[in-house]
Amino acid sequence: MGDKIMKKSISILMAGLLSIAAVTAFAADQGVPFPEGYRNWLHAKSMLIQPGHALENPFQGLHHVYANKQAEAGLKTGKYADGSVLVFDLLQYQEKDKTIQEGERKLVGVMLKDAKKFAATGGWGFEGFAGNSKTERLVKDGGTSCFACHASEQKTDYVFSQYRP
Amino acid sequence: MGDKIMKKSISILMAGLLSIAAVTAFAADQGVPFPEGYRNWLHAKSMLIQPGHALENPFQGLHHVYANKQAEAGLKTGKYADGSVLVFDLLQYQEKDKTIQEGERKLVGVMLKDAKKFAATGGWGFEGFAGNSKTERLVKDGGTSCFACHASEQKTDYVFSQYRP
């Protein structure tokens, strides 16, 4: 291969890689930030999903749902103002000695309400962060698959969790 | 039985009942108030206790531990200031369709730190409230039996829970 052809091939390859990187970056950040401070928000409820459940991958584990102040109001009224954030904090668990105990964090799921920005997915932006990372984003389809499942909950503005005192 | 004897018997009976009531009232309130607002405190951790566990009665269920601001600092430093409150919120659970879901509340356990007042039980006052009641108290022995179990955790000021981010 001549030098010129080699250089051209490399440029084309680089351009291709940059395009992929750009698309990936776009797909990986829909504008739902990591929910800083959520561990001090209202703990709305918890649930454990076992192996064999339809949502086993990726949701098998013990999850806790947290709500910021706007989402707390939403849980109580059924209407979520823009800025409402719900967090789905998914932990592994260990079953031993007649107990089930919390393990490592698997992912942090986030729903952020912005009726205009996320109109295509019910007014909610969906994101997931891997393990304890605040930057490794898991949602690659703009939240379409998340919303497909949440769509059944239209009556409660697409939120599964219900307030309990 | 003559009227006089009858009256005397009734007085003795009444005095006896009043004494019992007084003792019960004393035994039923060690000065640990219901932890108003705890559902908005830090959710420290959760754990599930299954049938067959040594603490099955009364702690079988899914429990969530909540900490007020002072207790949150205590979880992080290992030292609990007076006024620290930890809540053990115990719910029933239902296992179905490859999930474990929260059920009704069984009891609300409370630890209140007051080093002087509760010196006999490691500086902690212990109380339990039945179900969703804020008045039906469960601890009848001044917290002695609670403390007997917590005594193993002297290194962390008698607190089992550990902080996790």
CSV table of C-alpha atoms in Angstrom, one decimal:
chain,number,residue,atom,x,y,z
A,1,MET,CA,0.0,0.0,0.0
A,2,GLY,CA,1.4,3.4,-0.9
A,3,ASP,CA,2.0,6.1,1.7
A,4,LYS,CA,-0.7,8.3,0.2
A,5,ILE,CA,-3.3,5.6,0.2
A,6,MET,CA,-2.3,4.6,3.7
A,7,LYS,CA,-2.7,8.2,4.9
A,8,LYS,CA,-6.1,8.5,3.2
A,9,SER,CA,-7.2,5.1,4.7
A,10,ILE,CA,-6.2,6.3,8.1
A,11,SER,CA,-8.1,9.6,7.7
A,12,ILE,CA,-11.2,7.8,6.6
A,13,LEU,CA,-10.8,5.4,9.6
A,14,MET,CA,-10.3,8.3,12.0
A,15,ALA,CA,-13.3,10.2,10.6
A,16,GLY,CA,-15.4,7.1,11.0
A,17,LEU,CA,-14.2,6.6,14.6
A,18,LEU,CA,-15.0,10.2,15.4
A,19,SER,CA,-18.5,9.9,14.0
A,20,ILE,CA,-19.1,6.8,16.1
A,21,ALA,CA,-17.8,8.6,19.1
A,22,ALA,CA,-20.0,11.6,18.5
A,23,VAL,CA,-23.1,9.4,18.0
A,24,THR,CA,-22.2,7.4,21.2
A,25,ALA,CA,-21.7,10.6,23.2
A,26,PHE,CA,-25.1,11.8,22.0
A,27,ALA,CA,-26.8,8.5,22.7
A,28,ALA,CA,-25.2,8.3,26.1
A,29,ASP,CA,-26.3,11.7,27.5
A,30,GLN,CA,-30.0,12.7,27.1
A,31,GLY,CA,-29.6,15.5,29.6
A,32,VAL,CA,-30.5,13.5,32.7
A,33,PRO,CA,-27.7,14.3,35.3
A,34,PHE,CA,-26.6,12.0,38.1
A,35,PRO,CA,-28.9,12.7,41.0
A,36,GLU,CA,-26.5,14.2,43.5
A,37,GLY,CA,-27.6,13.8,47.1
A,38,TYR,CA,-30.4,11.4,46.5
A,39,ARG,CA,-29.4,9.2,49.4
A,40,ASN,CA,-30.9,12.0,51.6
A,41,TRP,CA,-34.2,12.2,49.7
A,42,LEU,CA,-37.4,10.5,50.7
A,43,HIS,CA,-37.1,6.7,50.7
A,44,ALA,CA,-40.4,6.0,49.0
A,45,LYS,CA,-40.4,2.1,49.0
A,46,SER,CA,-38.3,-0.9,48.3
A,47,MET,CA,-38.7,-4.2,46.4
A,48,LEU,CA,-36.7,-7.3,45.7
A,49,ILE,CA,-36.6,-8.8,42.2
A,50,GLN,CA,-35.5,-12.5,42.1
A,51,PRO,CA,-33.9,-14.5,39.3
A,52,GLY,CA,-36.6,-15.7,36.8
A,53,HIS,CA,-38.5,-12.4,36.9
A,54,ALA,CA,-39.2,-10.9,33.5
A,55,LEU,CA,-37.1,-7.9,34.4
A,56,GLU,CA,-34.2,-10.0,35.9
A,57,ASN,CA,-31.9,-8.5,33.3
A,58,PRO,CA,-30.9,-5.9,34.5
A,59,PHE,CA,-33.1,-5.4,37.5
A,60,GLN,CA,-32.6,-8.5,39.6
A,61,GLY,CA,-31.7,-7.3,43.1
A,62,LEU,CA,-33.0,-5.2,46.0
A,63,HIS,CA,-34.0,-1.8,44.9
A,64,HIS,CA,-34.9,1.3,46.9
A,65,VAL,CA,-36.8,4.2,45.3
A,66,TYR,CA,-36.0,7.8,46.4
A,67,ALA,CA,-37.9,10.9,45.5
A,68,ASN,CA,-36.7,14.6,45.6
A,69,LYS,CA,-39.1,17.2,47.0
A,70,GLN,CA,-41.0,17.7,43.7
A,71,ALA,CA,-41.3,13.9,43.1
A,72,GLU,CA,-42.4,13.5,46.8
A,73,ALA,CA,-45.3,15.9,46.0
A,74,GLY,CA,-45.9,14.0,42.9
A,75,LEU,CA,-46.2,10.7,44.7
A,76,LYS,CA,-48.8,12.3,47.0
A,77,THR,CA,-50.8,14.1,44.3
A,78,GLY,CA,-50.2,11.9,41.2
A,79,LYS,CA,-49.0,14.9,39.3
A,80,TYR,CA,-45.3,15.5,38.7
A,81,ALA,CA,-44.0,19.0,38.2
A,82,ASP,CA,-41.0,19.5,35.9
A,83,GLY,CA,-37.9,18.9,38.0
A,84,SER,CA,-39.3,15.9,39.7
A,85,VAL,CA,-36.7,13.2,40.0
A,86,LEU,CA,-37.1,9.5,41.1
A,87,VAL,CA,-34.2,7.3,41.7
A,88,PHE,CA,-34.2,3.5,41.4
A,89,ASP,CA,-31.2,2.4,43.5
A,90,LEU,CA,-30.4,-1.2,42.7
A,91,LEU,CA,-28.2,-3.3,45.0
A,92,GLN,CA,-27.1,-6.9,44.8
A,93,TYR,CA,-28.2,-9.0,47.8
A,94,GLN,CA,-27.0,-12.0,49.7
A,95,GLU,CA,-29.3,-14.5,51.3
A,96,LYS,CA,-27.7,-16.2,54.3
A,97,ASP,CA,-28.5,-17.4,57.8
A,98,LYS,CA,-32.2,-16.6,57.4
A,99,THR,CA,-31.5,-13.1,56.3
A,100,ILE,CA,-31.3,-11.1,53.0
A,101,GLN,CA,-28.7,-8.4,53.2
A,102,GLU,CA,-27.7,-5.6,50.9
A,103,GLY,CA,-24.7,-6.0,48.7
A,104,GLU,CA,-22.9,-3.9,46.2
A,105,ARG,CA,-24.7,-1.3,44.0
A,106,LYS,CA,-25.6,-2.6,40.5
A,107,LEU,CA,-26.9,0.6,39.0
A,108,VAL,CA,-28.7,3.9,39.8
A,109,GLY,CA,-31.7,4.4,37.6
A,110,VAL,CA,-33.1,7.9,37.2
A,111,MET,CA,-36.4,9.5,35.9
A,112,LEU,CA,-36.3,13.3,35.4
A,113,LYS,CA,-39.6,15.1,34.6
A,114,ASP,CA,-39.4,17.7,31.8
A,115,ALA,CA,-42.7,17.6,29.9
A,116,LYS,CA,-41.3,19.4,26.8
A,117,LYS,CA,-37.8,18.1,26.6
A,118,PHE,CA,-38.9,14.4,27.0
A,119,ALA,CA,-42.3,14.6,25.3
A,120,ALA,CA,-41.4,11.5,23.3
A,121,THR,CA,-41.1,9.4,26.4
A,122,GLY,CA,-44.1,10.6,28.5
A,123,GLY,CA,-42.4,13.7,29.7
A,124,TRP,CA,-39.7,11.7,31.5
A,125,GLY,CA,-36.1,11.5,30.8
A,126,PHE,CA,-34.6,8.1,31.7
A,127,GLU,CA,-31.0,7.3,32.5
A,128,GLY,CA,-29.0,4.6,34.3
A,129,PHE,CA,-25.6,4.9,35.9
A,130,ALA,CA,-23.5,1.7,36.3
A,131,GLY,CA,-22.5,0.7,39.8
A,132,ASN,CA,-21.2,3.6,41.8
A,133,SER,CA,-20.2,5.6,38.7
A,134,LYS,CA,-21.7,9.0,38.1
A,135,THR,CA,-20.5,9.1,34.5
A,136,GLU,CA,-20.9,5.6,33.0
A,137,ARG,CA,-24.3,5.9,31.4
A,138,LEU,CA,-26.4,2.9,30.5
A,139,VAL,CA,-29.4,4.1,28.5
A,140,LYS,CA,-28.5,3.9,24.8
A,141,ASP,CA,-31.9,4.4,23.1
A,142,GLY,CA,-33.1,7.7,24.5
A,143,GLY,CA,-35.2,6.0,27.1
A,144,THR,CA,-37.5,4.3,24.6
A,145,SER,CA,-37.2,0.8,26.2
A,146,CYS,CA,-37.6,2.2,29.7
A,147,PHE,CA,-40.7,4.1,28.6
A,148,ALA,CA,-42.2,1.1,26.9
A,149,CYS,CA,-42.5,-0.6,30.3
A,150,HIS,CA,-43.5,2.6,32.2
A,151,ALA,CA,-46.2,3.3,29.6
A,152,SER,CA,-48.6,1.0,31.4
A,153,GLU,CA,-48.7,3.4,34.3
A,154,GLN,CA,-50.2,6.4,32.5
A,155,LYS,CA,-52.7,7.0,35.3
A,156,THR,CA,-49.9,7.8,37.7
A,157,ASP,CA,-47.9,9.8,35.2
A,158,TYR,CA,-45.9,6.7,34.3
A,159,VAL,CA,-44.6,6.2,37.8
A,160,PHE,CA,-44.8,2.7,39.3
A,161,SER,CA,-44.1,3.6,42.9
A,162,GLN,CA,-46.9,4.7,45.2
A,163,TYR,CA,-46.6,6.8,48.3
A,164,ARG,CA,-46.8,4.9,51.6
A,165,PRO,CA,-46.5,6.7,54.9
B,1,MET,CA,-71.2,-9.2,102.9
B,2,GLY,CA,-72.0,-5.9,104.8
B,3,ASP,CA,-72.0,-2.6,103.1
B,4,LYS,CA,-69.0,-1.4,105.0
B,5,ILE,CA,-66.9,-4.5,104.1
B,6,MET,CA,-68.1,-4.2,100.5
B,7,LYS,CA,-67.0,-0.5,100.3
B,8,LYS,CA,-63.7,-1.3,101.8
B,9,SER,CA,-63.1,-4.2,99.4
B,10,ILE,CA,-64.0,-1.9,96.5
B,11,SER,CA,-61.5,0.8,97.8
B,12,ILE,CA,-58.8,-1.8,98.1
B,13,LEU,CA,-59.6,-3.1,94.6
B,14,MET,CA,-59.5,0.4,93.2
B,15,ALA,CA,-56.3,1.2,94.9
B,16,GLY,CA,-54.8,-2.0,93.5
B,17,LEU,CA,-56.0,-1.2,90.0
B,18,LEU,CA,-54.6,2.3,90.2
B,19,SER,CA,-51.2,1.0,91.3
B,20,ILE,CA,-51.1,-1.4,88.4
B,21,ALA,CA,-52.1,1.4,86.0
B,22,ALA,CA,-49.3,3.6,87.4
B,23,VAL,CA,-46.7,0.9,87.1
B,24,THR,CA,-47.8,0.0,83.6
B,25,ALA,CA,-47.7,3.7,82.6
B,26,PHE,CA,-44.2,4.0,84.0
B,27,ALA,CA,-43.1,0.8,82.3
B,28,ALA,CA,-44.7,1.8,79.0
B,29,ASP,CA,-43.0,5.2,78.7
B,30,GLN,CA,-39.3,5.5,79.2
B,31,GLY,CA,-39.2,8.9,77.6
B,32,VAL,CA,-38.6,7.9,74.0
B,33,PRO,CA,-41.1,9.8,71.9
B,34,PHE,CA,-42.5,8.6,68.6
B,35,PRO,CA,-40.0,9.7,65.9
B,36,GLU,CA,-42.2,12.1,64.0
B,37,GLY,CA,-41.1,12.8,60.5
B,38,TYR,CA,-38.7,9.8,60.3
B,39,ARG,CA,-39.9,8.8,56.8
B,40,ASN,CA,-38.0,11.9,55.6
B,41,TRP,CA,-34.8,11.1,57.4
B,42,LEU,CA,-31.8,9.4,55.8
B,43,HIS,CA,-32.6,5.8,54.8
B,44,ALA,CA,-29.4,4.1,56.1
B,45,LYS,CA,-30.0,0.5,55.0
B,46,SER,CA,-32.5,-2.3,54.8
B,47,MET,CA,-32.5,-6.0,55.6
B,48,LEU,CA,-34.9,-8.9,55.5
B,49,ILE,CA,-35.3,-11.4,58.4
B,50,GLN,CA,-36.9,-14.7,57.5
B,51,PRO,CA,-38.8,-17.2,59.5
B,52,GLY,CA,-36.4,-19.4,61.5
B,53,HIS,CA,-34.0,-16.5,62.3
B,54,ALA,CA,-33.2,-16.2,66.1
B,55,LEU,CA,-34.9,-12.8,66.1
B,56,GLU,CA,-37.9,-14.0,64.1
B,57,ASN,CA,-40.1,-13.0,67.0
B,58,PRO,CA,-40.8,-10.1,66.7
B,59,PHE,CA,-38.4,-9.0,63.9
B,60,GLN,CA,-39.3,-11.2,61.0
B,61,GLY,CA,-40.0,-9.0,58.1
B,62,LEU,CA,-38.3,-6.4,55.9
B,63,HIS,CA,-36.9,-3.5,57.9
B,64,HIS,CA,-35.6,-0.1,56.9
B,65,VAL,CA,-33.3,1.9,59.2
B,66,TYR,CA,-33.6,5.7,59.3
B,67,ALA,CA,-31.3,8.2,60.9
B,68,ASN,CA,-32.0,11.8,62.0
B,69,LYS,CA,-29.2,14.4,61.3
B,70,GLN,CA,-27.4,13.6,64.6
B,71,ALA,CA,-27.6,9.9,64.0
B,72,GLU,CA,-26.4,10.4,60.4
B,73,ALA,CA,-23.3,12.1,61.8
B,74,GLY,CA,-23.0,9.2,64.2
B,75,LEU,CA,-23.1,6.6,61.4
B,76,LYS,CA,-20.3,8.4,59.7
B,77,THR,CA,-18.1,9.0,62.8
B,78,GLY,CA,-19.0,6.1,65.1
B,79,LYS,CA,-19.9,8.6,67.8
B,80,TYR,CA,-23.5,9.5,68.6
B,81,ALA,CA,-24.4,12.8,70.2
B,82,ASP,CA,-27.3,13.1,72.6
B,83,GLY,CA,-30.4,13.5,70.5
B,84,SER,CA,-29.4,11.0,67.9
B,85,VAL,CA,-32.4,8.8,66.8
B,86,LEU,CA,-32.3,5.6,64.8
B,87,VAL,CA,-35.6,4.1,63.6
B,88,PHE,CA,-36.1,0.4,62.7
B,89,ASP,CA,-39.2,0.4,60.5
B,90,LEU,CA,-40.4,-3.2,60.2
B,91,LEU,CA,-42.8,-4.2,57.5
B,92,GLN,CA,-44.4,-7.5,56.6
B,93,TYR,CA,-43.5,-8.7,53.2
B,94,GLN,CA,-45.1,-10.8,50.5
B,95,GLU,CA,-43.2,-13.1,48.2
B,96,LYS,CA,-44.9,-13.6,44.8
B,97,ASP,CA,-44.2,-13.8,41.1
B,98,LYS,CA,-40.4,-13.7,41.7
B,99,THR,CA,-40.6,-10.6,43.8
B,100,ILE,CA,-40.6,-9.7,47.4
B,101,GLN,CA,-42.9,-6.7,48.1
B,102,GLU,CA,-43.5,-4.5,51.1
B,103,GLY,CA,-46.6,-5.2,53.2
B,104,GLU,CA,-48.2,-3.7,56.3
B,105,ARG,CA,-46.1,-2.1,59.1
B,106,LYS,CA,-45.4,-4.5,62.0
B,107,LEU,CA,-43.7,-2.1,64.4
B,108,VAL,CA,-41.5,1.0,64.6
B,109,GLY,CA,-38.4,0.5,66.8
B,110,VAL,CA,-36.6,3.5,68.1
B,111,MET,CA,-33.2,4.2,69.7
B,112,LEU,CA,-32.8,7.7,71.3
B,113,LYS,CA,-29.3,8.7,72.6
B,114,ASP,CA,-29.2,10.4,76.0
B,115,ALA,CA,-26.0,9.3,77.7
B,116,LYS,CA,-27.1,10.3,81.2
B,117,LYS,CA,-30.8,9.4,81.1
B,118,PHE,CA,-30.3,6.0,79.6
B,119,ALA,CA,-26.9,5.2,81.2
B,120,ALA,CA,-28.2,1.8,82.3
B,121,THR,CA,-28.7,0.7,78.7
B,122,GLY,CA,-25.5,2.1,77.0
B,123,GLY,CA,-26.8,5.6,76.8
B,124,TRP,CA,-29.7,4.6,74.5
B,125,GLY,CA,-33.4,4.6,75.2
B,126,PHE,CA,-35.2,1.9,73.4
B,127,GLU,CA,-38.9,1.9,72.4
B,128,GLY,CA,-41.2,0.2,70.0
B,129,PHE,CA,-44.5,1.3,68.6
B,130,ALA,CA,-47.0,-1.3,67.4
B,131,GLY,CA,-48.0,-1.2,63.7
B,132,ASN,CA,-48.9,2.4,62.7
B,133,SER,CA,-49.7,3.5,66.3
B,134,LYS,CA,-47.8,6.4,67.8
B,135,THR,CA,-49.0,5.6,71.3
B,136,GLU,CA,-49.1,1.8,71.7
B,137,ARG,CA,-45.7,1.1,73.3
B,138,LEU,CA,-44.1,-2.3,73.1
B,139,VAL,CA,-41.0,-2.1,75.4
B,140,LYS,CA,-41.9,-3.2,78.9
B,141,ASP,CA,-38.6,-3.8,80.5
B,142,GLY,CA,-36.9,-0.4,80.2
B,143,GLY,CA,-35.0,-1.6,77.2
B,144,THR,CA,-33.0,-4.2,79.1
B,145,SER,CA,-33.7,-6.9,76.5
B,146,CYS,CA,-33.1,-4.6,73.6
B,147,PHE,CA,-29.7,-3.6,75.0
B,148,ALA,CA,-28.7,-7.2,75.8
B,149,CYS,CA,-28.6,-7.8,72.1
B,150,HIS,CA,-27.1,-4.4,71.1
B,151,ALA,CA,-24.4,-4.8,73.8
B,152,SER,CA,-22.3,-6.8,71.3
B,153,GLU,CA,-21.8,-3.6,69.2
B,154,GLN,CA,-19.9,-1.6,71.8
B,155,LYS,CA,-17.3,-0.5,69.3
B,156,THR,CA,-19.9,1.4,67.2
B,157,ASP,CA,-21.8,2.8,70.3
B,158,TYR,CA,-24.2,-0.2,70.3
B,159,VAL,CA,-25.5,0.5,66.8
B,160,PHE,CA,-25.7,-2.4,64.3
B,161,SER,CA,-26.2,-0.3,61.2
B,162,GLN,CA,-23.2,1.0,59.3
B,163,TYR,CA,-23.2,3.9,56.9
B,164,ARG,CA,-23.2,3.1,53.2
B,165,PRO,CA,-23.1,5.8,50.5
